[in-house]
Coordinates of C-alpha atoms in Angstrom, one line a residue:
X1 CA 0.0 0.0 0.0
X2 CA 2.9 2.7 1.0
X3 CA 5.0 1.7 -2.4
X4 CA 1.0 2.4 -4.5
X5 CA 0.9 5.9 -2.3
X6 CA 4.5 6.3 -3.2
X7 CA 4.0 6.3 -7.0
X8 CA 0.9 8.4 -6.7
X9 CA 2.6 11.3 -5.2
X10 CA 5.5 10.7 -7.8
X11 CA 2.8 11.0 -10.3
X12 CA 0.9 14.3 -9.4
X13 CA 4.5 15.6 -8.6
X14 CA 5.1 15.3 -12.2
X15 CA 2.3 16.2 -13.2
X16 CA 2.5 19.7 -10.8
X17 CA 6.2 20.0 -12.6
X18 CA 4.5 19.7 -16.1
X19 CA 1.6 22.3 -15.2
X20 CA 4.1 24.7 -13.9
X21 CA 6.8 24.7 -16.7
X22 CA 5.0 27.4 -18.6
X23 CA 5.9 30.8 -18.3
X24 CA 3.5 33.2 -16.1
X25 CA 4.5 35.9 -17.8
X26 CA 6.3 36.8 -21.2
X27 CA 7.3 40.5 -22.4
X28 CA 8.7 41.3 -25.7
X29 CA 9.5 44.0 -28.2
X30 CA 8.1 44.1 -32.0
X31 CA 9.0 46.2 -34.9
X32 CA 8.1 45.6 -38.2
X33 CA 6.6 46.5 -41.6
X34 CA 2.5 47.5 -42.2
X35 CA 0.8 46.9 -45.7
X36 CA -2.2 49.0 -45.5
X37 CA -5.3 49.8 -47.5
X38 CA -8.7 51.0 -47.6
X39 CA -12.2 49.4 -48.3
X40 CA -14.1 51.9 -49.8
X41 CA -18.2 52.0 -50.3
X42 CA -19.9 54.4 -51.9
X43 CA -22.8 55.2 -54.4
X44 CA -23.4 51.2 -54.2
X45 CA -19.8 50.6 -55.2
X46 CA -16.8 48.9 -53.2
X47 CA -13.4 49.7 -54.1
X48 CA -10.0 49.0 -52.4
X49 CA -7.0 51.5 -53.0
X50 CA -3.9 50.6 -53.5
X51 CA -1.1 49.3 -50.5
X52 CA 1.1 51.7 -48.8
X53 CA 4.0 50.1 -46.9
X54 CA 4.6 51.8 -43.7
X55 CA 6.0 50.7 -40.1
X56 CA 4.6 50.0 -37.0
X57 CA 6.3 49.1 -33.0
X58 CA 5.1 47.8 -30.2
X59 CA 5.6 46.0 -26.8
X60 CA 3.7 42.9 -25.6
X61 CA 2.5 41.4 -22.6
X62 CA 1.4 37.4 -22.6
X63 CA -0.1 36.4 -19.4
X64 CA -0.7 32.5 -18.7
X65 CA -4.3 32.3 -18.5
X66 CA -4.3 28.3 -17.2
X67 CA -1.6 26.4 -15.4
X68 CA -1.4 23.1 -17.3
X69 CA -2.3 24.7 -20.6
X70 CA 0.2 26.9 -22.8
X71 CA -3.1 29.3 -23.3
X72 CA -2.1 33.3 -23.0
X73 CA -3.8 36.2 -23.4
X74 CA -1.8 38.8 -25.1
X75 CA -1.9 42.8 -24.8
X76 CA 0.4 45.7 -24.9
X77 CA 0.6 48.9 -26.9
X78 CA 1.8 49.5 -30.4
X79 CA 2.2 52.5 -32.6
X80 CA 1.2 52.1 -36.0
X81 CA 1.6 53.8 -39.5
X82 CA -1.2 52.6 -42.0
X83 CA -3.2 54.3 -44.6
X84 CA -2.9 53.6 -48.7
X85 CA -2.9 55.7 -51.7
X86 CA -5.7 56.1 -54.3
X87 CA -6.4 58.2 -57.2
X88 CA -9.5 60.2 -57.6
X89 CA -11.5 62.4 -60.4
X90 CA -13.2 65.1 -58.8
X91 CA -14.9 67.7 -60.9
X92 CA -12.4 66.7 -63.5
X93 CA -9.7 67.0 -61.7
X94 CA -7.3 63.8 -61.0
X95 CA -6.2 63.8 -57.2
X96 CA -3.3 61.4 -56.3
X97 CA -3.7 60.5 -52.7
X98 CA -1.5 59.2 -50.0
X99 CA -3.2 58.6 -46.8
X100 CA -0.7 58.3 -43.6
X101 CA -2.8 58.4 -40.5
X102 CA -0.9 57.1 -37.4
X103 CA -2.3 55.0 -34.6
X104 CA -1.6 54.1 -30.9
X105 CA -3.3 50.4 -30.7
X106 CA -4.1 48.6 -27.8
X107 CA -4.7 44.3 -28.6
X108 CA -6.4 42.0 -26.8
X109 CA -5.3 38.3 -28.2
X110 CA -5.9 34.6 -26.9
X111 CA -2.9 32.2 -28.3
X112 CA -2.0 28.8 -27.7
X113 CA 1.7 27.6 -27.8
X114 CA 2.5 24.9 -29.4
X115 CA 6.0 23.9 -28.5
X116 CA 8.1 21.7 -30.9
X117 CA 10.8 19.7 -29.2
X118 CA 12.3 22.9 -27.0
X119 CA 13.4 24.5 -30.4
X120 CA 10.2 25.8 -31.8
X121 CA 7.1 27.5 -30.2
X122 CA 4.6 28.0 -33.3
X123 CA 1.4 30.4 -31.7
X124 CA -1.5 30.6 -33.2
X125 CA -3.8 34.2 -32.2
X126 CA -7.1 35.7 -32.5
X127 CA -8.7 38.7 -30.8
X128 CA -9.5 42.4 -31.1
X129 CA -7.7 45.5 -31.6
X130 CA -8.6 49.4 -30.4
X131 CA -6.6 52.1 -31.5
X132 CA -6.3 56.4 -31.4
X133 CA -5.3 58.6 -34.1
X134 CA -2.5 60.7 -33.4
X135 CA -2.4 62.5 -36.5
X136 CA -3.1 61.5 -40.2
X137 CA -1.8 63.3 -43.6
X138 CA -3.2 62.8 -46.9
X139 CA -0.5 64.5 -49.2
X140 CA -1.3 65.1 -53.1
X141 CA -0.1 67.0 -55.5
X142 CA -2.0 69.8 -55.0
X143 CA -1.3 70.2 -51.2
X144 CA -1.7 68.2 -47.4
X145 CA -5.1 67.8 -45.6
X146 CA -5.3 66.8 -42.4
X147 CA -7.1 63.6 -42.4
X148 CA -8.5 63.8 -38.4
X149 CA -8.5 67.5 -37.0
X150 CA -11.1 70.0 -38.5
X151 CA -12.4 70.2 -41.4
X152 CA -11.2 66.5 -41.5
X153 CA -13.2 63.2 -42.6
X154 CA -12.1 60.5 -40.5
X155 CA -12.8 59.5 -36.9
X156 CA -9.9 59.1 -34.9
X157 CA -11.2 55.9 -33.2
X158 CA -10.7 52.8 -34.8
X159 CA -11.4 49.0 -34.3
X160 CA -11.1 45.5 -35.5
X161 CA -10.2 42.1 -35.4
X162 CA -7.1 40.3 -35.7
X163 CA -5.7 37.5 -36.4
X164 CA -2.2 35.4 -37.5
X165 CA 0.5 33.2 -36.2
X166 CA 4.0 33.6 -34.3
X167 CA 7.1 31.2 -34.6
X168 CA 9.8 32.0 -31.5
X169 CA 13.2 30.4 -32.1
X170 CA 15.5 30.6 -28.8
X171 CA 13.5 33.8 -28.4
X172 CA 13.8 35.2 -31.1
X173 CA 10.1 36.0 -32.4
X174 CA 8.7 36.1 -36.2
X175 CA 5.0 36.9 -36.8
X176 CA 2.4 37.6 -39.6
X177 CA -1.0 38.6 -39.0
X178 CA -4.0 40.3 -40.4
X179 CA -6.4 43.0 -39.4
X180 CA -9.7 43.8 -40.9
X181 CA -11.3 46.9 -39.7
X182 CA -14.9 46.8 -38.2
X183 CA -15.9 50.2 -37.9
X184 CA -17.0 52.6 -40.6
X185 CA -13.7 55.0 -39.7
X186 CA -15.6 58.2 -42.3
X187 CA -17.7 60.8 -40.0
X188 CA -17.9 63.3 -43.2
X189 CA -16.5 66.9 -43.5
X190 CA -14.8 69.1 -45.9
X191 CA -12.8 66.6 -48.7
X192 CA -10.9 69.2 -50.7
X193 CA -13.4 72.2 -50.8
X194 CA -16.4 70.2 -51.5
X195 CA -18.9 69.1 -48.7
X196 CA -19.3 65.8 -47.6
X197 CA -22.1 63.9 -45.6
X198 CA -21.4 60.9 -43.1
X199 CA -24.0 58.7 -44.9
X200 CA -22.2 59.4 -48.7
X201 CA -19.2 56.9 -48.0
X202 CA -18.2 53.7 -45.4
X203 CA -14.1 53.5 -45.1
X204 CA -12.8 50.8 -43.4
X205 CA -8.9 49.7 -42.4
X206 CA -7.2 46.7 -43.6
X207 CA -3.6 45.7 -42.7
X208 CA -1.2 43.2 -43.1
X209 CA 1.7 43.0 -40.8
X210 CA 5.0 41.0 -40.4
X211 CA 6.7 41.5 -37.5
X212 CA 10.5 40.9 -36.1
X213 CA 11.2 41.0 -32.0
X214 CA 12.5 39.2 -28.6
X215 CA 10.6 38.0 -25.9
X216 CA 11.9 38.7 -22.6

């Protein structure tokens, strides 16, 4: 009976040794490269300009959300450039457009990690994104609009859903993912002299992202 008791507590030993080998906590830096665009709807049409690559950094937060399960939920804050360029005939006139609004984001993720033989950690995410303007630029050749303060046409607050994959080798981190923007980011306003009303036009945010960093 003692030597049955024995291997028992050598059991749940191991098995409180295997529940507790996952990190509590993980910190890490990101830098990267952003390929933005817009989704476009109006007059009954859907258009999507062109990519703009742009940059974005950030610093990350994955907190162990069950002992015996590599599950984390992952936050931080990032600063983002997106945007895209276009052309446009208005009145006649062809406007080549560059749109470079910048974003502080804040993420809220779920991964798992799947961990290959202690040499390879491949982590699957999903979640939600908010983020703030800071400021936003639209430059053509005619001249710069400000894209967010007065008289401009898009809201400053911005949100989404996110998803993609990381692969850490010996910390070293490597990511892709993809966000699609949920909220209609165009609150009308002045659009190069001419009038514009909320309900004429939906823009949303799309962006890919690939993404270089450590965790701590």
């Amino acid at each position: 009976m003692k030597r049955y008791a024995f291997i028992l507590l050598v059991l749940l030993s191991a098995g409180a040794v295997r529940a507790q080998r996952y990190e509590k906590n993980i910190l890490g830096v990101r830098a990267g490269l952003n390929l933005s665009s817009y989704s476009i709807s109006a007059g009954g049409a859907s258009i999507s300009t062109d990519s703009r690559a742009s940059f974005h950094v950030a610093v990350t937060d994955q907190i162990l959300l069950h002992r015996s399960l590599p599950l984390y939920l992952e936050t931080g804050i990032g600063f983002s450039s997106r945007g895209g360029r276009a052309a446009a005939e208005i009145y006649g006139d062809i406007y080549n457009m560059t749109m470079r609004p910048f974003y502080m984001q804040v993420p809220l993720l779920v991964n798992y990690h799947f961990h290959i033989r202690d040499l390879l950690t491949i982590q699957p995410f999903a979640g939600i994104y908010g983020g703030v303007g800071i400021r936003g630029a639209m430059k053509t050749e005619y001249g710069n609009e400000d894209m967010f303060s007065a008289p401009g046409f898009l809201s400053r607050m911005d949100f989404g859903v996110r998803a993609g994959a990381g692969f850490v080798i010996r910390r070293i981190y490597l990511g892709i993912s993809y966000d699609i923007g949920c909220r209609d980011l165009f609150r009308g306003g002045e659009f190069f002299g001419y009038a514009l009303q909320p309900e004429s036009a939906e823009i949303r945010n799309n962006c890919l992202t690939v993404t270089i960093g450590y965790n701590f």
